Coordinates of C-alpha atoms in Angstrom, one line a residue:
Chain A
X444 CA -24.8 5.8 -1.8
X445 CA -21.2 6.9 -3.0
X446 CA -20.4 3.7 -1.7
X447 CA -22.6 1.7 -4.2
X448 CA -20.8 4.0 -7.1
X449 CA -17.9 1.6 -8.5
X450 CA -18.4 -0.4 -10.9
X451 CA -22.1 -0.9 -10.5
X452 CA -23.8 -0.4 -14.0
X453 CA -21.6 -4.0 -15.1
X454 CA -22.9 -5.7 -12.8
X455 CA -26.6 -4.6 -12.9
X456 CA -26.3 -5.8 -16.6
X457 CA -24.9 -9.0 -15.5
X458 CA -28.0 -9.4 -12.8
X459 CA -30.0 -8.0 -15.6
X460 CA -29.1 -10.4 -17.9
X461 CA -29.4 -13.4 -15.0
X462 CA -33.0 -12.0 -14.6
X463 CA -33.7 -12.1 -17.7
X464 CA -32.6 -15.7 -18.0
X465 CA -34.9 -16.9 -15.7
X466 CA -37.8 -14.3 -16.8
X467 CA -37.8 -16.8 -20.2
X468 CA -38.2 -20.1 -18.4
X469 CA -41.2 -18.6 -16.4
X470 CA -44.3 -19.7 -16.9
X471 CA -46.5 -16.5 -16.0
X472 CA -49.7 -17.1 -14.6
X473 CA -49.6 -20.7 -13.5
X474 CA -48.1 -21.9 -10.2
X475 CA -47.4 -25.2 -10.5
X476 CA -47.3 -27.2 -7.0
X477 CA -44.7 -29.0 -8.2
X478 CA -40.5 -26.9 -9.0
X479 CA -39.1 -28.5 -12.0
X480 CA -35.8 -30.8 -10.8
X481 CA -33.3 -31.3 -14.5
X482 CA -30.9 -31.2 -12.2
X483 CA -32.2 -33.6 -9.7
X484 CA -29.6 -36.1 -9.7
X485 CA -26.7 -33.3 -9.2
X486 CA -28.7 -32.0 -6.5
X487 CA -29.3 -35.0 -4.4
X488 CA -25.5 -35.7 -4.4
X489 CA -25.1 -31.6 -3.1
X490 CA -28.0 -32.3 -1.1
X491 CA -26.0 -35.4 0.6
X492 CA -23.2 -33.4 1.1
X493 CA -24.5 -30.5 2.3
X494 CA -26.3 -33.1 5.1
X495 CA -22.7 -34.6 5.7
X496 CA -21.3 -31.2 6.7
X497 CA -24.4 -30.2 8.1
X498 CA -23.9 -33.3 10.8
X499 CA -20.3 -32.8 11.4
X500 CA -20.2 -28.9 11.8
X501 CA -23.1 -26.9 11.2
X502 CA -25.8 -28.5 13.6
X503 CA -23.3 -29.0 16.8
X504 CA -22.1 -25.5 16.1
X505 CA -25.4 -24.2 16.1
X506 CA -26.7 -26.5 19.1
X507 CA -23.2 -24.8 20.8
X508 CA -24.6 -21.6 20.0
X509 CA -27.7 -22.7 21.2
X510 CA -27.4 -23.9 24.3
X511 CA -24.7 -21.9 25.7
X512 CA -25.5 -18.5 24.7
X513 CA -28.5 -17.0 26.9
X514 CA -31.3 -16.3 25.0
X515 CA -31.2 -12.6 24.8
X516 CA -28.0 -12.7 24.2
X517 CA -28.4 -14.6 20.5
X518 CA -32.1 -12.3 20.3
X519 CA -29.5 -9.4 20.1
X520 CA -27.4 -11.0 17.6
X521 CA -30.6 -11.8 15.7
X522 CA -32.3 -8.3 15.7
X523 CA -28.3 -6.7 15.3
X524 CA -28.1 -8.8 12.2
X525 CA -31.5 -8.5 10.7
X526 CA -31.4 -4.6 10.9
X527 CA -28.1 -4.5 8.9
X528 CA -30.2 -5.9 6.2
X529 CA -32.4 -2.8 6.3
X530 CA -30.7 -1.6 2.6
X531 CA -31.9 -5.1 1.0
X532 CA -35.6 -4.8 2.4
X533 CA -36.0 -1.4 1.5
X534 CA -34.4 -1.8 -1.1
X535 CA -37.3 -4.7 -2.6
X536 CA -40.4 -3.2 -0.8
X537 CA -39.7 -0.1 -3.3
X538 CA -39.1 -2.4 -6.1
X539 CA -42.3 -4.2 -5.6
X540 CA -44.1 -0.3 -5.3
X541 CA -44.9 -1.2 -1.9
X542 CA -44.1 1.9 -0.1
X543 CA -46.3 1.3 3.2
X544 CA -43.7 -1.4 3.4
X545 CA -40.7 0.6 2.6
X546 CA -42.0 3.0 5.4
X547 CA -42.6 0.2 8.2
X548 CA -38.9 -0.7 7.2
X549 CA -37.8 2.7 7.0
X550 CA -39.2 3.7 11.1
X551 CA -38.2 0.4 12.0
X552 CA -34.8 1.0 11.0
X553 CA -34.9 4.7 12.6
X554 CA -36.2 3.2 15.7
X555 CA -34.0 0.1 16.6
X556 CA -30.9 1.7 15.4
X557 CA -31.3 4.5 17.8
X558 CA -33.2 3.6 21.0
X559 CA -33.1 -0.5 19.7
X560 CA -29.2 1.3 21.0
X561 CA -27.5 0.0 17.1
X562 CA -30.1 -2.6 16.2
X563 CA -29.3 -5.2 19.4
X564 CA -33.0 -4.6 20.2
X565 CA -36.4 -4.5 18.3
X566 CA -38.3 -1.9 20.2
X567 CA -40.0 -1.2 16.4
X568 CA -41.5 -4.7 16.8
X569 CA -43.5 -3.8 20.0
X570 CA -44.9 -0.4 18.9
X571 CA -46.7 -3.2 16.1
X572 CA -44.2 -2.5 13.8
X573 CA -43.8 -5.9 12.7
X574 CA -40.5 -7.3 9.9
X575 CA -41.5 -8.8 7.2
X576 CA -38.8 -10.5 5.1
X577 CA -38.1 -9.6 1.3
X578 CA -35.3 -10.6 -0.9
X579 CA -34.9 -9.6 -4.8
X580 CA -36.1 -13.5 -5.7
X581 CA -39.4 -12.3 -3.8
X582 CA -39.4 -9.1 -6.1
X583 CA -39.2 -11.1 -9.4
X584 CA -41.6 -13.6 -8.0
X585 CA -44.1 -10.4 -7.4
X586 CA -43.8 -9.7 -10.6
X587 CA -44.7 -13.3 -12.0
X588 CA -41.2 -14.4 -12.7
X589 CA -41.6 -18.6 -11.5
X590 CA -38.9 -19.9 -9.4
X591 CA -37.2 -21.5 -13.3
X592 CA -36.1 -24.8 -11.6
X593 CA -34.7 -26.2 -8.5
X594 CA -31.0 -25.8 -6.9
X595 CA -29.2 -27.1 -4.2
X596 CA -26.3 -25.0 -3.3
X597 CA -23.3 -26.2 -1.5
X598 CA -23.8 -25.3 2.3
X599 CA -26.1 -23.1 1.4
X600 CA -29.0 -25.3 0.5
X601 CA -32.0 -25.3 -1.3
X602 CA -32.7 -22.6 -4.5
X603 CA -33.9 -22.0 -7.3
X604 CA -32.2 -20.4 -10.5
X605 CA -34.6 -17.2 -9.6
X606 CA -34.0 -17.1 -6.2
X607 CA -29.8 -18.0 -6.5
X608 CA -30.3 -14.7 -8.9
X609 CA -31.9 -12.5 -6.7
X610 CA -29.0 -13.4 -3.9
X611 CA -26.7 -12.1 -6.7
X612 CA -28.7 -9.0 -6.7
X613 CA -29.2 -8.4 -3.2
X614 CA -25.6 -9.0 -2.7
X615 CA -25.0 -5.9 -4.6
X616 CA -28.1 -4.0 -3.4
X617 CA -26.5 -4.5 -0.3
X618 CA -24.0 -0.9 1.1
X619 CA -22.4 -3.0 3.2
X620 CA -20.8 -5.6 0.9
X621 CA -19.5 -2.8 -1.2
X622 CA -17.7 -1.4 1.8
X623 CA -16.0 -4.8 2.4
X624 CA -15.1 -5.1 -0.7
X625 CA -13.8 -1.7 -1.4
X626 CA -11.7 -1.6 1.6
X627 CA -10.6 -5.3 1.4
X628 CA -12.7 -6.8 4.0
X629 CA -14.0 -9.6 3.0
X630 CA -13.9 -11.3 6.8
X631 CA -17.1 -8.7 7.2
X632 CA -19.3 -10.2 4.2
X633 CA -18.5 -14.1 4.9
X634 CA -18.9 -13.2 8.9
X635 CA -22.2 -12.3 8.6
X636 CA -23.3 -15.1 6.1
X637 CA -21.9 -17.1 8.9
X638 CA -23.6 -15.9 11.8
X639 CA -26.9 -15.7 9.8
X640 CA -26.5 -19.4 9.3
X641 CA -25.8 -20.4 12.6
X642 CA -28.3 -18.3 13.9
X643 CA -30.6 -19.9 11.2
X644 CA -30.0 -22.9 12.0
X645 CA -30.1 -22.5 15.8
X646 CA -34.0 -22.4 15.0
X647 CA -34.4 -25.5 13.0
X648 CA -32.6 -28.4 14.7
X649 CA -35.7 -29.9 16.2
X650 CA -37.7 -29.3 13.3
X651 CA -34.8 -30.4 10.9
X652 CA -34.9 -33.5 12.8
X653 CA -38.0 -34.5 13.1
X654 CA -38.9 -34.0 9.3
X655 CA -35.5 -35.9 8.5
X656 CA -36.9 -38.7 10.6
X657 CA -40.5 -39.5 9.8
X658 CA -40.4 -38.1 5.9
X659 CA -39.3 -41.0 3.1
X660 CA -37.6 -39.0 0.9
X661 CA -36.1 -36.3 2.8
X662 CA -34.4 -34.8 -0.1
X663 CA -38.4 -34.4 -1.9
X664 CA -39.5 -33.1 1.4
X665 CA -37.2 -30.4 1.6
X666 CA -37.6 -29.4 -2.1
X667 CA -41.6 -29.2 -1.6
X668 CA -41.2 -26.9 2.1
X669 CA -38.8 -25.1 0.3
X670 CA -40.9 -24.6 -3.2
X671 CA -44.0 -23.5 -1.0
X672 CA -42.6 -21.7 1.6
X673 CA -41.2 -19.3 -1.3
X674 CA -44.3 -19.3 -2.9
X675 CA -46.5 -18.1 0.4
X676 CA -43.4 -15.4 1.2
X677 CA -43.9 -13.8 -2.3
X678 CA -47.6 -13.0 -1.7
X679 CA -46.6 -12.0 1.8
X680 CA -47.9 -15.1 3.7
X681 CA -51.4 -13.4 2.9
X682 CA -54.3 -15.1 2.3
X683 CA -52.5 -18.4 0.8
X684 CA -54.4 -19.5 -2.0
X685 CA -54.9 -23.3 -0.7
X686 CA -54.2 -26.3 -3.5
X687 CA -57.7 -26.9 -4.6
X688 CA -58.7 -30.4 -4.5
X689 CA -60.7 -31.6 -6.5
X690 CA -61.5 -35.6 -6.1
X691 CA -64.4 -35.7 -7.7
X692 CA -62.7 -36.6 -10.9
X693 CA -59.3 -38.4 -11.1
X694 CA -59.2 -36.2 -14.4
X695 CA -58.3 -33.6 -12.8
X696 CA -55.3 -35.1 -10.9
X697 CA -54.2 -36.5 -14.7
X698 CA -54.7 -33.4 -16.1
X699 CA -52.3 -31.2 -14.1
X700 CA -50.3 -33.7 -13.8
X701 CA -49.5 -34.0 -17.4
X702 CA -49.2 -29.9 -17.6
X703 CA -46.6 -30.1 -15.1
X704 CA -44.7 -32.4 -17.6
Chain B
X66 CA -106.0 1.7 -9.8
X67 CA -106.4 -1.6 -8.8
X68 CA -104.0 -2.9 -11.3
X69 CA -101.7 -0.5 -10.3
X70 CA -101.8 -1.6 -6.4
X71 CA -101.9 -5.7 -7.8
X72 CA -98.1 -4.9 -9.6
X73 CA -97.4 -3.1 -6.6
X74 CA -98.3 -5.7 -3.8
X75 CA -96.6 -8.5 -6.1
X76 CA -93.5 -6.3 -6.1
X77 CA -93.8 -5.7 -2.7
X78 CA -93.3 -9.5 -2.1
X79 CA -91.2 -10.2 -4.2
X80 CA -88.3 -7.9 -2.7
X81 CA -89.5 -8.8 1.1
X82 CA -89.4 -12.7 -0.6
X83 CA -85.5 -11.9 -2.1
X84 CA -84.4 -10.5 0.7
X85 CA -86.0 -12.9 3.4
X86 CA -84.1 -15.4 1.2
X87 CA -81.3 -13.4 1.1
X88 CA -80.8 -13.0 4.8
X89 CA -81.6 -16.1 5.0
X90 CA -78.8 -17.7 2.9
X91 CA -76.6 -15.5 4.5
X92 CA -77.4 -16.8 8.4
X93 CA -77.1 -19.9 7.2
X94 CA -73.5 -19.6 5.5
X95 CA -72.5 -17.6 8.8
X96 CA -74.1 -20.5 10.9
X97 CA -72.3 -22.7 8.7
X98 CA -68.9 -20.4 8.8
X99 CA -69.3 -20.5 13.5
X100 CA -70.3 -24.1 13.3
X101 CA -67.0 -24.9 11.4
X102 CA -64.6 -22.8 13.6
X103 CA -66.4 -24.2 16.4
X104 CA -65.5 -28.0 14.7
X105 CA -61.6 -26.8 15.1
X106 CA -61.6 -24.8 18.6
X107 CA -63.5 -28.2 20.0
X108 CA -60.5 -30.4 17.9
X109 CA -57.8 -28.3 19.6
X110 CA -59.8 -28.4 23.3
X111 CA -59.5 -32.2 22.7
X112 CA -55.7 -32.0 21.4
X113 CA -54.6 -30.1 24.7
X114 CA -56.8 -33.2 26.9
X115 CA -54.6 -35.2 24.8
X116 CA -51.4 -33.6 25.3
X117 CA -51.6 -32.7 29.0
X118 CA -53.1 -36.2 30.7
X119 CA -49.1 -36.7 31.9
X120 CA -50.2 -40.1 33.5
X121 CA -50.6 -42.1 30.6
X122 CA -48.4 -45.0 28.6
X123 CA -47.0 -43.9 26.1
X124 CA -49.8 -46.6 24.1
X125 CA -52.7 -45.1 25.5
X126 CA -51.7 -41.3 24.1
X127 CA -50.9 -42.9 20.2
X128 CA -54.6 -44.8 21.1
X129 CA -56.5 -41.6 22.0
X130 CA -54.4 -39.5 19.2
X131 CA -55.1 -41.9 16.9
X132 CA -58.6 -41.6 17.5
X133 CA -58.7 -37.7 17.6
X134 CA -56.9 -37.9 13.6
X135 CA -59.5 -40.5 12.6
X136 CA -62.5 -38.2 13.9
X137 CA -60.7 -35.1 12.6
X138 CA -59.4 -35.6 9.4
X139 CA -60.5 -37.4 6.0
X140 CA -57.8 -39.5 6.1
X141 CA -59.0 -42.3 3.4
X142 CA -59.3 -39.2 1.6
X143 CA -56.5 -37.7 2.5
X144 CA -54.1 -40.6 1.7
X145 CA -55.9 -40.5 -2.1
X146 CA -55.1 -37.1 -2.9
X147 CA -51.7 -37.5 -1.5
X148 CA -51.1 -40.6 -3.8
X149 CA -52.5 -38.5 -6.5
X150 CA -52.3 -39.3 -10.1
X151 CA -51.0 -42.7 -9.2
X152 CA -54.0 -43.3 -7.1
X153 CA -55.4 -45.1 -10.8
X154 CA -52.4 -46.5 -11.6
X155 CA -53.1 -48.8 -8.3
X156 CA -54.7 -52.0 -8.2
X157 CA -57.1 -52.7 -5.8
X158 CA -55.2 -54.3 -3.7
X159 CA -52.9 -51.9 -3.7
X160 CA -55.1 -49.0 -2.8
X161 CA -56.8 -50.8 0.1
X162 CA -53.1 -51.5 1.1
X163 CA -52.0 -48.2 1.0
X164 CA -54.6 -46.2 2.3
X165 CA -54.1 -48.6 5.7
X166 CA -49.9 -47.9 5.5
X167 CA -50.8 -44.2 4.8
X168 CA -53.2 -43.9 8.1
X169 CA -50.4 -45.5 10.1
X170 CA -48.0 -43.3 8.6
X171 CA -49.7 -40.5 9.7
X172 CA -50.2 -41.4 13.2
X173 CA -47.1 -42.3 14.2
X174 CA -45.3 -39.1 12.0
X175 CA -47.7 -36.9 14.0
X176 CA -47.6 -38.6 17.0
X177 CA -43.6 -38.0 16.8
X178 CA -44.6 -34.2 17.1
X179 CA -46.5 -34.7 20.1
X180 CA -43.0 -35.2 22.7
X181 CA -42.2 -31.3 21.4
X182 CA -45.6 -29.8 23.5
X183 CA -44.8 -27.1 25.3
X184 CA -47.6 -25.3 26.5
X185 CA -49.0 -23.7 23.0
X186 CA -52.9 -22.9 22.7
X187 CA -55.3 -23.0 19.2
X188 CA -56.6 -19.8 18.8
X189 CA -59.1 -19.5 15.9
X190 CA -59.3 -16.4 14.0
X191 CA -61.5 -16.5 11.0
X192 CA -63.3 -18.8 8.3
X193 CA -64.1 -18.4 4.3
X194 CA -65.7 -20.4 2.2
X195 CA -63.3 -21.8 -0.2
X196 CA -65.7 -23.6 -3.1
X197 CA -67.5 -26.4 -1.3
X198 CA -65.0 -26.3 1.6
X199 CA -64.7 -23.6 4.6
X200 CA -61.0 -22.5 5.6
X201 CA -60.4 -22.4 9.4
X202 CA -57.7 -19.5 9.9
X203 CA -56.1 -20.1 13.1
X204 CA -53.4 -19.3 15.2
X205 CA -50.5 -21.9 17.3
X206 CA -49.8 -19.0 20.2
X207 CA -46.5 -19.3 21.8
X208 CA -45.2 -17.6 25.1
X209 CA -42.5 -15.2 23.8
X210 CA -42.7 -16.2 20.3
X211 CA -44.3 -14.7 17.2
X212 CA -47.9 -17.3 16.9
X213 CA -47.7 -20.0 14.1
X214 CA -50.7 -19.2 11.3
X215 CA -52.4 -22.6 10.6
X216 CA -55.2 -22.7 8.3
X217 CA -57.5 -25.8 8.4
X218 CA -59.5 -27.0 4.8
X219 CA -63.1 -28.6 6.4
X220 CA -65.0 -30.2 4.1
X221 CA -68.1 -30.9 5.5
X222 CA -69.5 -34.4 4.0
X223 CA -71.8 -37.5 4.6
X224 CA -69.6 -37.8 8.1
X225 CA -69.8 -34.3 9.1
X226 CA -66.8 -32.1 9.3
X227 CA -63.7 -33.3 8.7
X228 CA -60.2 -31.3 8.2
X229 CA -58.4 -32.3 4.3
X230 CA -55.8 -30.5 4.9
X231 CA -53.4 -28.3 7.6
X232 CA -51.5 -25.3 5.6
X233 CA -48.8 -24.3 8.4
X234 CA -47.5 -20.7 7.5
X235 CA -48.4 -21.3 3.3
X236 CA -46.9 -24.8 3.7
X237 CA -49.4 -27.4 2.8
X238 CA -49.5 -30.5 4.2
X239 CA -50.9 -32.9 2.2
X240 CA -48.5 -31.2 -1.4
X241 CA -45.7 -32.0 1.0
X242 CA -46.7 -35.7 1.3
X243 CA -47.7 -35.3 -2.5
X244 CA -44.7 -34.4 -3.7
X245 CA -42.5 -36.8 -1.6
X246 CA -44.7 -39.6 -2.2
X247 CA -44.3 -38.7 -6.0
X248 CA -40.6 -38.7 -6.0
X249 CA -40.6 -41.9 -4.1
X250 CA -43.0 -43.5 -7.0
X251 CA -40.9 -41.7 -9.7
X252 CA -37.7 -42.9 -8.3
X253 CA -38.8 -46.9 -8.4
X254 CA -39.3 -46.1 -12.1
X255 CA -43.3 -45.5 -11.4
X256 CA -44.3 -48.4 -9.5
X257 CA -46.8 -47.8 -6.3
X258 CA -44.9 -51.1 -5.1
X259 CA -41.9 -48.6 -4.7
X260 CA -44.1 -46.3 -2.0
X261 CA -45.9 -49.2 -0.7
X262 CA -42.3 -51.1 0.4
X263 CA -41.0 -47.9 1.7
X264 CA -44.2 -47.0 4.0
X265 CA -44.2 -50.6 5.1
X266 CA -40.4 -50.4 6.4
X267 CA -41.0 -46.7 8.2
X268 CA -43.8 -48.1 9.9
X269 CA -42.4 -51.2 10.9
X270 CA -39.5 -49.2 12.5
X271 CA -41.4 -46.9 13.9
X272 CA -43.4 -49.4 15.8

């Protein structure tokens, strides 16, 4: 905790101030199908170059990976990575008052950092203690905060103003960072964002693919998986509440149509 | 006295008649509920025929596919909701154009999937009633590999069951074809022509 100390009540008001930015352009209650674009145009051009670099370095290098690191090998990797993120998952299960959450990540961080020998393993995972993934963008979904519209990051890829937000705020929720930072070394912090991404991507090259080649408009596509993949992570992939369809009337299609305008 | 035993008998009936209906409507919604998981498990028995008949042309597997999507799925109304509010803003001739593209789309998107097979199994886990629809909660189970949740919307109409929609881990897939087919629209300035030339080239080259 000491190491969380330095300077951290300026930049809670500056996350505070971010959230409440995108708290004002919710729209509590409703959940559109649809993310607002404004910045559509910008975005497809990121979106473009984020493909261009994608082709040229990030997919071969994660293909690389892929292919010539054994599998359990890159599963260490995974689970070593995924347990440093312990602080932000805790961290967002307590903010979201789930505290049967918080304990799962609690003993599975007890567990795989000591017999899981430092996190390489996730014995946690077979004694049922399953991960399940939060971020601070879930926590201000949870508490009815709408995704405000839709970004496309460089490299990083799609967003939202809420969810580009809550990386701000895990970034600082997160021990670790403050230790780079404080001991000037920032190779740790960009490292690991690397590696994540790889490792991401490692996962996604067929299905990336595949959805690149029979979709016609990729760039729609992309913003749609991404809109309701967020969506069914914020209520916990639980009982997804299914689009209702309603064809009986083409009313109805007009009608929420014109709402989402 | 006899009065008395008159209200009494009537009430007596009345509850055995409420609950026999009761119980009734329940065995039937359950029957309903078994016959709809059982409409899945059979569509996924027939999938893995499909999928592992290894001496077959490449034709003859987009033939029996093809056939296995038309029995399963709604697609007419499939392709409608996904062309949503623009479905009105088509002429005639336009609709009965698209909803053909659309069903070719489809096929040979999903077919595309097919090549990846690699030995996963449909397991079905539960079923709701979701207004006049059932959701099919299922699992894609993978060696090694955490299973894929897959809930199935049946509607159960004049043709029996058939699935209106696949929601893979929250993702649905008929707002994903929605929304693309939306922007498409949007970005030829709201003409259907716009989706209509763009289904026609990706099925041309697909074919």
């Amino acid at each position: 905790m000491q190491l969380l100390s330095n300077a951290r009540p300026a930049r809670f008001a500056i996350a505070a101030g971010a959230l409440l930015a995108v708290a004002a352009c919710a729209t509590p209650g409703s959940e559109p199908s649809q993310i607002a674009d404004p910045l559509e145009p910008v975005n497809r051009y990121i979106f473009a170059a984020n493909l261009a670099i994608d082709t040229t370095l990030i997919e071969p290098a994660a293909t690389f990976y892929r292919d010539f690191v054994p599998d359990p090998a890159r599963e260490s990797v995974r689970n070593f990575l995924r347990n440093l993120e312990t602080p932000i998952l805790l961290a967002n299960d307590v903010l979201q008052g789930d505290i049967d959450a918080a304990g799962v990540t609690g003993r599975r961080f007890f567990i795989n950092s000591t017999i899981g020998i430092l996190g390489l393993f996730d014995p946690a995972a077979e004694m049922g203690l399953a991960r399940r993934d939060e971020d601070f963008g879930q926590t201000m979904g949870h508490y009815g905060v709408g995704p405000g519209f839709y970004i496309v990051l460089p490299i990083l890829g799609p967003s939202s103003l809420r969810d580009a937000a809550g990386n701000f705020v895990d970034y600082y929720l997160d021990p670790l960072n403050h230790y780079a930072e404080n001991t000037d070394r920032g190779y740790i912090t960009i490292s690991r964002t690397v590696a994540r991404g790889i490792d991401a991507r490692s996962r996604t090259i067929e299905t990336l693919d595949e959805i690149e080649r029979t979709s016609i408009d990729f760039y729609a596509t992309i913003r749609s998986l991404y809109h309701q993949r967020r969506q069914s992570d914020i209520r916990n992939g639980t009982t997804p509440s299914l689009p209702k369809l309603d064809l009986t009337s083409d009313d109805a299609d007009d009608r929420t149509a014109a709402l989402k305008q | 006295m006899m009065a008395d035993s008159m209200i009494q008998l009537r009430r007596f009936v009345l509850v055995l008649v409420a609950a026999t209906t009761f119980s009734l409507s329940a065995a039937a919604q359950q029957a309903r509920a078994d016959t709809t998981e059982e409409f899945i498990a059979q569509l996924g028995d027939r999938a893995l025929q499909v999928l592992v008949q290894g001496a077959q042309s490449e034709e003859q597997r987009a033939d029996a596919f093809r056939a296995l999507l038309s029995d399963g799925f709604d697609l007419p109304l499939i392709g409608r909701y996904a062309l949503g509010r623009f479905w009105r803003k088509a002429t005639p001739a336009q609709r009965s154009e698209y909803v053909k593209l659309f069903e070719d789309f489809i096929v040979t998107t999903y077919a595309a999937r097919l090549g990846e097979y690699s030995g996963e199994t449909l397991q079905v886990v539960s079923s709701r009633a979701d207004d006049s629809d059932t959701i099919v909660v299922s699992e894609i189970v993978r060696e090694g590999l955490q299973p894929i949740r897959v809930d199935w919307r049946v509607r159960n109409g004049d043709q029996g069951f058939k699935i209106v929609d696949v929601v893979v881990e929250g993702v649905s897939m008929l707002l994903t074809q929605r929304d693309e087919f939306a922007s498409v629209i949007q970005r030829a300035g709201g003409d259907v022509e716009g989706l209509l030339n763009r289904l026609r080239e990706k099925n041309d080259a697909q074919n």
